Amino acid sequence: MYKLGIVNGHIVSGKEIKKANLYIQDGKIALETTEFLEAAEIYNAEGLHIIPGCLDVHCHFRDPGYTDKEDMLHGTRAAAVGGVTTVFDMPNTNPPVRDAQSFREKAVYFSDRAYVDFALWGLALGEMNSSKLAEMVEAGAIAFKFFWGYALNSKTYELIYNYKPEMPDLIAPLDNGEVYELFEEVARTGALLAIHAEDHVLVRMLTERVLKSGRRDYSALLEARSNLAEEVAIQTAIAFSKVTGARLHIAHISTQEGIELVKEAQKKGIPVTTETCSHHLFLDSGDYDRVGPVMKVYPPVRGKRDRQALWSGLQEGTVSLVCSDHAPHKLADKKGDLFSVPAGMCDVETMLPLMINEVSRGVITLPFVVQKMAENPAKLFDLYPQKGCLEIGADADLVLIDLNKETEIRNERLHSKQPITGFHGTFIKGCLVATFLRGRQIMKDGEVIGEPQGELVKPQRRS
Ligand code: DOR
Ligand code: ZN
């Protein structure tokens, strides 16, 4: 007898939708059939669609270190409600994940405070930790993140967001020679290298220029963090990847120019992939008057032309996946002068509902959502087929969706510690009614149930 049967639902893969029953044993998908079998528990999914739980490869849960902004308990609760069953936590916490020891300590620390499964990013810092990359891979780091252009605090290795050369305890951003060496080091490990792609020299000069002019409006921010800054960084990164063989991943791509560069590089066989974030897909500069400084993220939400290019890139496959760059800040800190407020907002809970709404509008299909939010992220980060699909033997991570039910995104209903979104007041057709993690229901009608039982997941490295 099976532990759980989820019957009468429409099962969605990246290819198709079919009506069938799923039977689950030991936290795994054991059988898919049109027959009705005995199970200790039966969930009737009549009228519902069942998708594999989503993977969000880009989350800043701020824990440990900045837990007034977010923490693992709140962040993963938001993930569970948002249909995300595996989160990848970014390494820019305090302490940061910069060697095997800090990796293991974070994994242990998260082990009783994660409502969903989690993978951990490692930081690539250049020569400060180049000798530690291999041991982080060995420990199970999902990939490396390089915050290109950011300075570091020499004592804590914290990232410095708005660096000024006169700051104390400073390690200045790496120059291109050092970055090239970093690419070589990561290439040796075979792991993926994700980069923040904004050329900091250009951003600094352009920011000074607009600040001198006295402008503080949204178009001034876009001039300061221009498309050119992203283009220059991506171009250099692709050139480095071509020569070193490092598997390059462009985080949160935001420009048409960037998409074109990635597309060309892929055509030439250079190992480069990219992702886009829900705020870049669902907002553009025209929304600033309504949303205000909450909308500030790095790289910024840009104009309609760029937004359209991201959708096209996603549709034609240049962009592999959709993620959140969930990066909360204190609500009070997000008010005020646009150039002074910190960049980042909540997205982990809303990204799947926003995509489902596009399905309801007939813009995309459910299999497309499964490809971009489950299959492709699992494949790219070597977690497939444990995660990202509902094949026999896969973890029974699934999300049940009622496409006929409507809901509204409201800040006060979000589960993050600082529930701030650019999507407050957005109506969504299609409601997430249940989430299962390894065969156990963890969300019912928008609320988390049970204790945190998320586990660390490690990539199954390619040989
Ligand atoms: O908007 C952002 N916020 N972009 C980043 O790259 C970092 C993030 C953060 O950590 O606040
Ligand atoms: Zn980020």
Tab-separated table of N, CA and C and ligand atoms in Angstrom, residues 58-60 62 90 92 145 147 150 161 196 251-252 275 277 279 298-299 324-327, ligand 2:
chain	number	residue	atom	x	y	z
A	58	HIS	N	17.805	31.908	-6.775
A	58	HIS	CA	18.413	33.201	-6.412
A	58	HIS	C	17.635	33.870	-5.269
A	59	CYS	N	17.983	33.510	-4.036
A	59	CYS	CA	17.311	34.071	-2.853
A	59	CYS	C	18.339	34.639	-1.888
A	60	HIS	N	18.050	35.813	-1.361
A	60	HIS	CA	18.875	36.377	-0.283
A	60	HIS	C	18.056	36.299	0.996
A	62	ARG	N	19.370	36.371	3.951
A	62	ARG	CA	19.998	37.302	4.912
A	62	ARG	C	20.371	36.678	6.259
A	90	MET	N	21.726	32.703	-1.280
A	90	MET	CA	22.924	33.427	-1.713
A	90	MET	C	23.930	33.561	-0.560
A	92	ASN	N	26.000	35.935	0.431
A	92	ASN	CA	26.426	37.226	1.002
A	92	ASN	C	25.712	37.498	2.319
A	145	LYS	N	29.032	32.372	-6.647
A	145	LYS	CA	28.559	33.690	-7.036
A	145	LYS	C	29.718	34.674	-6.908
A	147	PHE	N	30.224	38.671	-6.984
A	147	PHE	CA	29.595	39.998	-6.994
A	147	PHE	C	30.579	40.981	-7.629
A	150	TYR	N	31.721	44.787	-6.595
A	150	TYR	CA	31.468	45.144	-5.205
A	150	TYR	C	32.789	45.137	-4.435
A	161	TYR	N	27.880	47.732	-0.586
A	161	TYR	CA	26.986	48.028	-1.697
A	161	TYR	C	27.328	49.327	-2.408
A	196	HIS	N	27.255	38.924	-10.983
A	196	HIS	CA	26.469	40.161	-11.007
A	196	HIS	C	27.098	41.011	-12.109
A	251	ALA	N	23.579	36.341	-13.783
A	251	ALA	CA	22.456	36.498	-12.855
A	251	ALA	C	21.577	37.671	-13.313
A	252	HIS	N	20.315	37.589	-12.963
A	252	HIS	CA	19.311	38.647	-13.181
A	252	HIS	C	19.578	39.535	-14.412
A	275	GLU	N	19.481	33.938	-16.461
A	275	GLU	CA	18.194	33.863	-15.766
A	275	GLU	C	17.564	35.246	-15.797
A	277	CYS	N	14.476	37.688	-13.606
A	277	CYS	CA	13.733	37.732	-12.342
A	277	CYS	C	12.306	38.210	-12.602
A	279	HIS	N	10.603	40.428	-11.113
A	279	HIS	CA	10.374	41.887	-11.147
A	279	HIS	C	10.775	42.486	-12.493
A	298	TYR	N	18.843	46.109	-8.094
A	298	TYR	CA	20.035	46.099	-8.946
A	298	TYR	C	20.124	44.748	-9.635
A	299	PRO	N	20.288	44.684	-10.951
A	299	PRO	CA	20.174	45.796	-11.881
A	299	PRO	C	18.726	46.292	-11.911
A	324	SER	N	13.805	34.664	-8.453
A	324	SER	CA	13.232	35.829	-7.759
A	324	SER	C	14.232	36.953	-7.469
A	325	ASP	N	15.493	36.633	-7.167
A	325	ASP	CA	16.373	37.610	-6.521
A	325	ASP	C	15.657	38.232	-5.320
A	326	HIS	N	14.980	37.371	-4.576
A	326	HIS	CA	14.301	37.789	-3.345
A	326	HIS	C	15.326	38.454	-2.428
A	327	ALA	N	15.159	39.749	-2.177
A	327	ALA	CA	16.170	40.498	-1.416
A	327	ALA	C	15.489	41.576	-0.574
B	2	ZN	ZN	20.841	38.797	-5.905
